[in-house]
Amino acid sequence: MYMHHDSPAASAACACTTLRKAARAVTRAYDDALAVNAMTTAQFAILRYIARGEPLPLSRLAEQLALDRTSLYRALAPIEAKGWAIVAAGEGKTKLASLTAAGRAAIATAETDWEGVQERIVGAMGKEKWVELEAALQLVTELAQRGPGARA
């Protein structure tokens, strides 16, 4: 599809570059805070999603994290190796993720460090601005997942 150079989209900053830049900066801040727990932001997020719905089918976990299954399996490997979660067979071909006692303890220990960064970013923005940004990011995610030609 040819885009006219005078369209609003063409004159805006690249959505991908802008979002990736923000994502890298935010991830770095959370990773730095969680490093004392020998945990990454991605691992913390996976553990929290599992905790909210355990036992959680891996297909649902991948969907919630906007990851393909291969990426999820790679991300789960170190979490399982650390003894924080287990993946077991469910009904049919379903695989289910559950936290271990060590996984629950890891989340509890890391939460204070996570909350510090959360307050630094979300707290400084204010709740109203954060809610607006969160909604906008959800829309961006949905548009990107719809594929070519998708509109709000």
mmCIF file with all atom_site columns, N, CA and C in Angstrom, residues 15-66:
data_model
loop_
_atom_site.group_PDB
_atom_site.id
_atom_site.type_symbol
_atom_site.label_atom_id
_atom_site.label_alt_id
_atom_site.label_comp_id
_atom_site.label_asym_id
_atom_site.label_entity_id
_atom_site.label_seq_id
_atom_site.pdbx_PDB_ins_code
_atom_site.Cartn_x
_atom_site.Cartn_y
_atom_site.Cartn_z
_atom_site.occupancy
_atom_site.B_iso_or_equiv
_atom_site.pdbx_formal_charge
_atom_site.auth_seq_id
_atom_site.auth_comp_id
_atom_site.auth_asym_id
_atom_site.auth_atom_id
_atom_site.pdbx_PDB_model_num
ATOM 1   N N  . ALA A 1 15 ? 6.170  4.715   14.858 1.00 0.00 ? 15 ALA A N  1
ATOM 2   C CA . ALA A 1 15 ? 5.560  4.097   16.033 1.00 0.00 ? 15 ALA A CA 1
ATOM 3   C C  . ALA A 1 15 ? 6.459  3.008   16.603 1.00 0.00 ? 15 ALA A C  1
ATOM 4   N N  . CYS A 1 16 ? 7.025  2.193   15.740 1.00 0.00 ? 16 CYS A N  1
ATOM 5   C CA . CYS A 1 16 ? 7.871  1.091   16.192 1.00 0.00 ? 16 CYS A CA 1
ATOM 6   C C  . CYS A 1 16 ? 9.101  1.610   16.935 1.00 0.00 ? 16 CYS A C  1
ATOM 7   N N  . THR A 1 17 ? 9.792  2.570   16.340 1.00 0.00 ? 17 THR A N  1
ATOM 8   C CA . THR A 1 17 ? 11.002 3.112   16.957 1.00 0.00 ? 17 THR A CA 1
ATOM 9   C C  . THR A 1 17 ? 10.688 3.777   18.290 1.00 0.00 ? 17 THR A C  1
ATOM 10  N N  . THR A 1 18 ? 9.633  4.562   18.324 1.00 0.00 ? 18 THR A N  1
ATOM 11  C CA . THR A 1 18 ? 9.255  5.267   19.547 1.00 0.00 ? 18 THR A CA 1
ATOM 12  C C  . THR A 1 18 ? 8.884  4.295   20.658 1.00 0.00 ? 18 THR A C  1
ATOM 13  N N  . LEU A 1 19 ? 8.071  3.285   20.330 1.00 0.00 ? 19 LEU A N  1
ATOM 14  C CA . LEU A 1 19 ? 7.662  2.309   21.334 1.00 0.00 ? 19 LEU A CA 1
ATOM 15  C C  . LEU A 1 19 ? 8.827  1.448   21.798 1.00 0.00 ? 19 LEU A C  1
ATOM 16  N N  . ARG A 1 20 ? 9.691  1.050   20.883 1.00 0.00 ? 20 ARG A N  1
ATOM 17  C CA . ARG A 1 20 ? 10.856 0.233   21.268 1.00 0.00 ? 20 ARG A CA 1
ATOM 18  C C  . ARG A 1 20 ? 11.797 1.011   22.170 1.00 0.00 ? 20 ARG A C  1
ATOM 19  N N  . LYS A 1 21 ? 11.997 2.287   21.867 1.00 0.00 ? 21 LYS A N  1
ATOM 20  C CA . LYS A 1 21 ? 12.864 3.132   22.701 1.00 0.00 ? 21 LYS A CA 1
ATOM 21  C C  . LYS A 1 21 ? 12.304 3.213   24.125 1.00 0.00 ? 21 LYS A C  1
ATOM 22  N N  . ALA A 1 22 ? 11.002 3.473   24.233 1.00 0.00 ? 22 ALA A N  1
ATOM 23  C CA . ALA A 1 22 ? 10.363 3.538   25.552 1.00 0.00 ? 22 ALA A CA 1
ATOM 24  C C  . ALA A 1 22 ? 10.436 2.175   26.246 1.00 0.00 ? 22 ALA A C  1
ATOM 25  N N  . ALA A 1 23 ? 10.161 1.112   25.504 1.00 0.00 ? 23 ALA A N  1
ATOM 26  C CA . ALA A 1 23 ? 10.181 -0.229  26.089 1.00 0.00 ? 23 ALA A CA 1
ATOM 27  C C  . ALA A 1 23 ? 11.570 -0.595  26.606 1.00 0.00 ? 23 ALA A C  1
ATOM 28  N N  . ARG A 1 24 ? 12.603 -0.253  25.848 1.00 0.00 ? 24 ARG A N  1
ATOM 29  C CA . ARG A 1 24 ? 13.977 -0.547  26.307 1.00 0.00 ? 24 ARG A CA 1
ATOM 30  C C  . ARG A 1 24 ? 14.301 0.216   27.581 1.00 0.00 ? 24 ARG A C  1
ATOM 31  N N  . ALA A 1 25 ? 13.942 1.497   27.634 1.00 0.00 ? 25 ALA A N  1
ATOM 32  C CA . ALA A 1 25 ? 14.244 2.308   28.816 1.00 0.00 ? 25 ALA A CA 1
ATOM 33  C C  . ALA A 1 25 ? 13.493 1.795   30.046 1.00 0.00 ? 25 ALA A C  1
ATOM 34  N N  . VAL A 1 26 ? 12.217 1.481   29.869 1.00 0.00 ? 26 VAL A N  1
ATOM 35  C CA . VAL A 1 26 ? 11.409 0.990   30.986 1.00 0.00 ? 26 VAL A CA 1
ATOM 36  C C  . VAL A 1 26 ? 11.898 -0.388  31.424 1.00 0.00 ? 26 VAL A C  1
ATOM 37  N N  . THR A 1 27 ? 12.162 -1.266  30.470 1.00 0.00 ? 27 THR A N  1
ATOM 38  C CA . THR A 1 27 ? 12.667 -2.598  30.805 1.00 0.00 ? 27 THR A CA 1
ATOM 39  C C  . THR A 1 27 ? 13.986 -2.504  31.562 1.00 0.00 ? 27 THR A C  1
ATOM 40  N N  . ARG A 1 28 ? 14.878 -1.631  31.113 1.00 0.00 ? 28 ARG A N  1
ATOM 41  C CA . ARG A 1 28 ? 16.162 -1.448  31.796 1.00 0.00 ? 28 ARG A CA 1
ATOM 42  C C  . ARG A 1 28 ? 15.950 -1.024  33.250 1.00 0.00 ? 28 ARG A C  1
ATOM 43  N N  . ALA A 1 29 ? 15.024 -0.102  33.488 1.00 0.00 ? 29 ALA A N  1
ATOM 44  C CA . ALA A 1 29 ? 14.761 0.368   34.853 1.00 0.00 ? 29 ALA A CA 1
ATOM 45  C C  . ALA A 1 29 ? 14.264 -0.778  35.741 1.00 0.00 ? 29 ALA A C  1
ATOM 46  N N  . TYR A 1 30 ? 13.320 -1.557  35.235 1.00 0.00 ? 30 TYR A N  1
ATOM 47  C CA . TYR A 1 30 ? 12.807 -2.686  36.019 1.00 0.00 ? 30 TYR A CA 1
ATOM 48  C C  . TYR A 1 30 ? 13.858 -3.784  36.167 1.00 0.00 ? 30 TYR A C  1
ATOM 49  N N  . ASP A 1 31 ? 14.589 -4.095  35.089 1.00 0.00 ? 31 ASP A N  1
ATOM 50  C CA . ASP A 1 31 ? 15.635 -5.119  35.172 1.00 0.00 ? 31 ASP A CA 1
ATOM 51  C C  . ASP A 1 31 ? 16.692 -4.743  36.205 1.00 0.00 ? 31 ASP A C  1
ATOM 52  N N  . ASP A 1 32 ? 17.092 -3.470  36.215 1.00 0.00 ? 32 ASP A N  1
ATOM 53  C CA . ASP A 1 32 ? 18.095 -3.019  37.196 1.00 0.00 ? 32 ASP A CA 1
ATOM 54  C C  . ASP A 1 32 ? 17.580 -3.217  38.623 1.00 0.00 ? 32 ASP A C  1
ATOM 55  N N  . ALA A 1 33 ? 16.307 -2.903  38.852 1.00 0.00 ? 33 ALA A N  1
ATOM 56  C CA . ALA A 1 33 ? 15.739 -3.048  40.188 1.00 0.00 ? 33 ALA A CA 1
ATOM 57  C C  . ALA A 1 33 ? 15.586 -4.509  40.584 1.00 0.00 ? 33 ALA A C  1
ATOM 58  N N  . LEU A 1 34 ? 15.230 -5.362  39.640 1.00 0.00 ? 34 LEU A N  1
ATOM 59  C CA . LEU A 1 34 ? 14.983 -6.776  39.946 1.00 0.00 ? 34 LEU A CA 1
ATOM 60  C C  . LEU A 1 34 ? 16.255 -7.618  39.951 1.00 0.00 ? 34 LEU A C  1
ATOM 61  N N  . ALA A 1 35 ? 17.360 -7.068  39.477 1.00 0.00 ? 35 ALA A N  1
ATOM 62  C CA . ALA A 1 35 ? 18.618 -7.824  39.389 1.00 0.00 ? 35 ALA A CA 1
ATOM 63  C C  . ALA A 1 35 ? 19.056 -8.371  40.746 1.00 0.00 ? 35 ALA A C  1
ATOM 64  N N  . VAL A 1 36 ? 18.797 -7.649  41.828 1.00 0.00 ? 36 VAL A N  1
ATOM 65  C CA . VAL A 1 36 ? 19.181 -8.130  43.162 1.00 0.00 ? 36 VAL A CA 1
ATOM 66  C C  . VAL A 1 36 ? 18.441 -9.412  43.532 1.00 0.00 ? 36 VAL A C  1
ATOM 67  N N  . ASN A 1 37 ? 17.362 -9.706  42.813 1.00 0.00 ? 37 ASN A N  1
ATOM 68  C CA . ASN A 1 37 ? 16.583 -10.920 43.041 1.00 0.00 ? 37 ASN A CA 1
ATOM 69  C C  . ASN A 1 37 ? 16.928 -12.023 42.039 1.00 0.00 ? 37 ASN A C  1
ATOM 70  N N  . ALA A 1 38 ? 17.979 -11.797 41.238 1.00 0.00 ? 38 ALA A N  1
ATOM 71  C CA . ALA A 1 38 ? 18.387 -12.736 40.186 1.00 0.00 ? 38 ALA A CA 1
ATOM 72  C C  . ALA A 1 38 ? 17.217 -13.025 39.250 1.00 0.00 ? 38 ALA A C  1
ATOM 73  N N  . MET A 1 39 ? 16.482 -11.942 38.907 1.00 0.00 ? 39 MET A N  1
ATOM 74  C CA . MET A 1 39 ? 15.271 -12.076 38.110 1.00 0.00 ? 39 MET A CA 1
ATOM 75  C C  . MET A 1 39 ? 15.216 -10.930 37.103 1.00 0.00 ? 39 MET A C  1
ATOM 76  N N  . THR A 1 40 ? 14.667 -11.232 35.925 1.00 0.00 ? 40 THR A N  1
ATOM 77  C CA . THR A 1 40 ? 14.452 -10.184 34.935 1.00 0.00 ? 40 THR A CA 1
ATOM 78  C C  . THR A 1 40 ? 12.998 -9.729  34.982 1.00 0.00 ? 40 THR A C  1
ATOM 79  N N  . THR A 1 41 ? 12.739 -8.615  34.339 1.00 0.00 ? 41 THR A N  1
ATOM 80  C CA . THR A 1 41 ? 11.370 -8.114  34.252 1.00 0.00 ? 41 THR A CA 1
ATOM 81  C C  . THR A 1 41 ? 10.464 -9.132  33.557 1.00 0.00 ? 41 THR A C  1
ATOM 82  N N  . ALA A 1 42 ? 10.961 -9.740  32.503 1.00 0.00 ? 42 ALA A N  1
ATOM 83  C CA . ALA A 1 42 ? 10.170 -10.741 31.778 1.00 0.00 ? 42 ALA A CA 1
ATOM 84  C C  . ALA A 1 42 ? 9.829  -11.916 32.686 1.00 0.00 ? 42 ALA A C  1
ATOM 85  N N  . GLN A 1 43 ? 10.785 -12.376 33.472 1.00 0.00 ? 43 GLN A N  1
ATOM 86  C CA . GLN A 1 43 ? 10.532 -13.488 34.382 1.00 0.00 ? 43 GLN A CA 1
ATOM 87  C C  . GLN A 1 43 ? 9.510  -13.099 35.450 1.00 0.00 ? 43 GLN A C  1
ATOM 88  N N  . PHE A 1 44 ? 9.632  -11.890 35.973 1.00 0.00 ? 44 PHE A N  1
ATOM 89  C CA . PHE A 1 44 ? 8.693  -11.399 36.981 1.00 0.00 ? 44 PHE A CA 1
ATOM 90  C C  . PHE A 1 44 ? 7.277  -11.363 36.403 1.00 0.00 ? 44 PHE A C  1
ATOM 91  N N  . ALA A 1 45 ? 7.149  -10.852 35.180 1.00 0.00 ? 45 ALA A N  1
ATOM 92  C CA . ALA A 1 45 ? 5.833  -10.773 34.533 1.00 0.00 ? 45 ALA A CA 1
ATOM 93  C C  . ALA A 1 45 ? 5.248  -12.159 34.329 1.00 0.00 ? 45 ALA A C  1
ATOM 94  N N  . ILE A 1 46 ? 6.048  -13.089 33.852 1.00 0.00 ? 46 ILE A N  1
ATOM 95  C CA . ILE A 1 46 ? 5.558  -14.457 33.632 1.00 0.00 ? 46 ILE A CA 1
ATOM 96  C C  . ILE A 1 46 ? 5.093  -15.071 34.946 1.00 0.00 ? 46 ILE A C  1
ATOM 97  N N  . LEU A 1 47 ? 5.884  -14.918 35.989 1.00 0.00 ? 47 LEU A N  1
ATOM 98  C CA . LEU A 1 47 ? 5.509  -15.473 37.294 1.00 0.00 ? 47 LEU A CA 1
ATOM 99  C C  . LEU A 1 47 ? 4.195  -14.872 37.792 1.00 0.00 ? 47 LEU A C  1
ATOM 100 N N  . ARG A 1 48 ? 4.028  -13.567 37.629 1.00 0.00 ? 48 ARG A N  1
ATOM 101 C CA . ARG A 1 48 ? 2.791  -12.923 38.090 1.00 0.00 ? 48 ARG A CA 1
ATOM 102 C C  . ARG A 1 48 ? 1.579  -13.383 37.284 1.00 0.00 ? 48 ARG A C  1
ATOM 103 N N  . TYR A 1 49 ? 1.741  -13.547 35.974 1.00 0.00 ? 49 TYR A N  1
ATOM 104 C CA . TYR A 1 49 ? 0.624  -14.050 35.161 1.00 0.00 ? 49 TYR A CA 1
ATOM 105 C C  . TYR A 1 49 ? 0.259  -15.470 35.579 1.00 0.00 ? 49 TYR A C  1
ATOM 106 N N  . ILE A 1 50 ? 1.255  -16.297 35.821 1.00 0.00 ? 50 ILE A N  1
ATOM 107 C CA . ILE A 1 50 ? 0.971  -17.665 36.269 1.00 0.00 ? 50 ILE A CA 1
ATOM 108 C C  . ILE A 1 50 ? 0.237  -17.623 37.608 1.00 0.00 ? 50 ILE A C  1
ATOM 109 N N  . ALA A 1 51 ? 0.705  -16.785 38.522 1.00 0.00 ? 51 ALA A N  1
ATOM 110 C CA . ALA A 1 51 ? 0.102  -16.691 39.857 1.00 0.00 ? 51 ALA A CA 1
ATOM 111 C C  . ALA A 1 51 ? -1.367 -16.294 39.785 1.00 0.00 ? 51 ALA A C  1
ATOM 112 N N  . ARG A 1 52 ? -1.716 -15.454 38.826 1.00 0.00 ? 52 ARG A N  1
ATOM 113 C CA . ARG A 1 52 ? -3.099 -14.981 38.707 1.00 0.00 ? 52 ARG A CA 1
ATOM 114 C C  . ARG A 1 52 ? -4.053 -16.044 38.180 1.00 0.00 ? 52 ARG A C  1
ATOM 115 N N  . GLY A 1 53 ? -3.534 -17.057 37.486 1.00 0.00 ? 53 GLY A N  1
ATOM 116 C CA . GLY A 1 53 ? -4.452 -18.013 36.862 1.00 0.00 ? 53 GLY A CA 1
ATOM 117 C C  . GLY A 1 53 ? -4.040 -19.452 36.973 1.00 0.00 ? 53 GLY A C  1
ATOM 118 N N  . GLU A 1 54 ? -3.194 -19.782 37.930 1.00 0.00 ? 54 GLU A N  1
ATOM 119 C CA . GLU A 1 54 ? -2.675 -21.143 37.954 1.00 0.00 ? 54 GLU A CA 1
ATOM 120 C C  . GLU A 1 54 ? -3.700 -22.173 38.376 1.00 0.00 ? 54 GLU A C  1
ATOM 121 N N  . PRO A 1 55 ? -3.602 -23.371 37.844 1.00 0.00 ? 55 PRO A N  1
ATOM 122 C CA . PRO A 1 55 ? -2.677 -23.726 36.771 1.00 0.00 ? 55 PRO A CA 1
ATOM 123 C C  . PRO A 1 55 ? -3.132 -23.061 35.470 1.00 0.00 ? 55 PRO A C  1
ATOM 124 N N  . LEU A 1 56 ? -2.190 -22.481 34.770 1.00 0.00 ? 56 LEU A N  1
ATOM 125 C CA . LEU A 1 56 ? -2.494 -21.680 33.586 1.00 0.00 ? 56 LEU A CA 1
ATOM 126 C C  . LEU A 1 56 ? -2.027 -22.397 32.326 1.00 0.00 ? 56 LEU A C  1
ATOM 127 N N  . PRO A 1 57 ? -2.943 -22.630 31.377 1.00 0.00 ? 57 PRO A N  1
ATOM 128 C CA . PRO A 1 57 ? -2.527 -23.244 30.111 1.00 0.00 ? 57 PRO A CA 1
ATOM 129 C C  . PRO A 1 57 ? -1.482 -22.370 29.415 1.00 0.00 ? 57 PRO A C  1
ATOM 130 N N  . LEU A 1 58 ? -0.455 -22.993 28.863 1.00 0.00 ? 58 LEU A N  1
ATOM 131 C CA . LEU A 1 58 ? 0.606  -22.233 28.198 1.00 0.00 ? 58 LEU A CA 1
ATOM 132 C C  . LEU A 1 58 ? 0.073  -21.423 27.034 1.00 0.00 ? 58 LEU A C  1
ATOM 133 N N  . SER A 1 59 ? -0.950 -21.923 26.346 1.00 0.00 ? 59 SER A N  1
ATOM 134 C CA . SER A 1 59 ? -1.518 -21.161 25.230 1.00 0.00 ? 59 SER A CA 1
ATOM 135 C C  . SER A 1 59 ? -2.115 -19.849 25.731 1.00 0.00 ? 59 SER A C  1
ATOM 136 N N  . ARG A 1 60 ? -2.788 -19.874 26.861 1.00 0.00 ? 60 ARG A N  1
ATOM 137 C CA . ARG A 1 60 ? -3.368 -18.649 27.431 1.00 0.00 ? 60 ARG A CA 1
ATOM 138 C C  . ARG A 1 60 ? -2.266 -17.714 27.941 1.00 0.00 ? 60 ARG A C  1
ATOM 139 N N  . LEU A 1 61 ? -1.241 -18.285 28.560 1.00 0.00 ? 61 LEU A N  1
ATOM 140 C CA . LEU A 1 61 ? -0.119 -17.486 29.047 1.00 0.00 ? 61 LEU A CA 1
ATOM 141 C C  . LEU A 1 61 ? 0.564  -16.769 27.884 1.00 0.00 ? 61 LEU A C  1
ATOM 142 N N  . ALA A 1 62 ? 0.796  -17.484 26.795 1.00 0.00 ? 62 ALA A N  1
ATOM 143 C CA . ALA A 1 62 ? 1.415  -16.874 25.608 1.00 0.00 ? 62 ALA A CA 1
ATOM 144 C C  . ALA A 1 62 ? 0.548  -15.744 25.075 1.00 0.00 ? 62 ALA A C  1
ATOM 145 N N  . GLU A 1 63 ? -0.755 -15.970 25.040 1.00 0.00 ? 63 GLU A N  1
ATOM 146 C CA . GLU A 1 63 ? -1.692 -14.945 24.554 1.00 0.00 ? 63 GLU A CA 1
ATOM 147 C C  . GLU A 1 63 ? -1.659 -13.713 25.451 1.00 0.00 ? 63 GLU A C  1
ATOM 148 N N  . GLN A 1 64 ? -1.687 -13.909 26.751 1.00 0.00 ? 64 GLN A N  1
ATOM 149 C CA . GLN A 1 64 ? -1.686 -12.791 27.695 1.00 0.00 ? 64 GLN A CA 1
ATOM 150 C C  . GLN A 1 64 ? -0.408 -11.971 27.599 1.00 0.00 ? 64 GLN A C  1
ATOM 151 N N  . LEU A 1 65 ? 0.702  -12.621 27.291 1.00 0.00 ? 65 LEU A N  1
ATOM 152 C CA . LEU A 1 65 ? 1.991  -11.935 27.188 1.00 0.00 ? 65 LEU A CA 1
ATOM 153 C C  . LEU A 1 65 ? 2.301  -11.465 25.772 1.00 0.00 ? 65 LEU A C  1
ATOM 154 N N  . ALA A 1 66 ? 1.406  -11.752 24.819 1.00 0.00 ? 66 ALA A N  1
ATOM 155 C CA . ALA A 1 66 ? 1.608  -11.424 23.398 1.00 0.00 ? 66 ALA A CA 1
ATOM 156 C C  . ALA A 1 66 ? 2.913  -12.035 22.887 1.00 0.00 ? 66 ALA A C  1
#
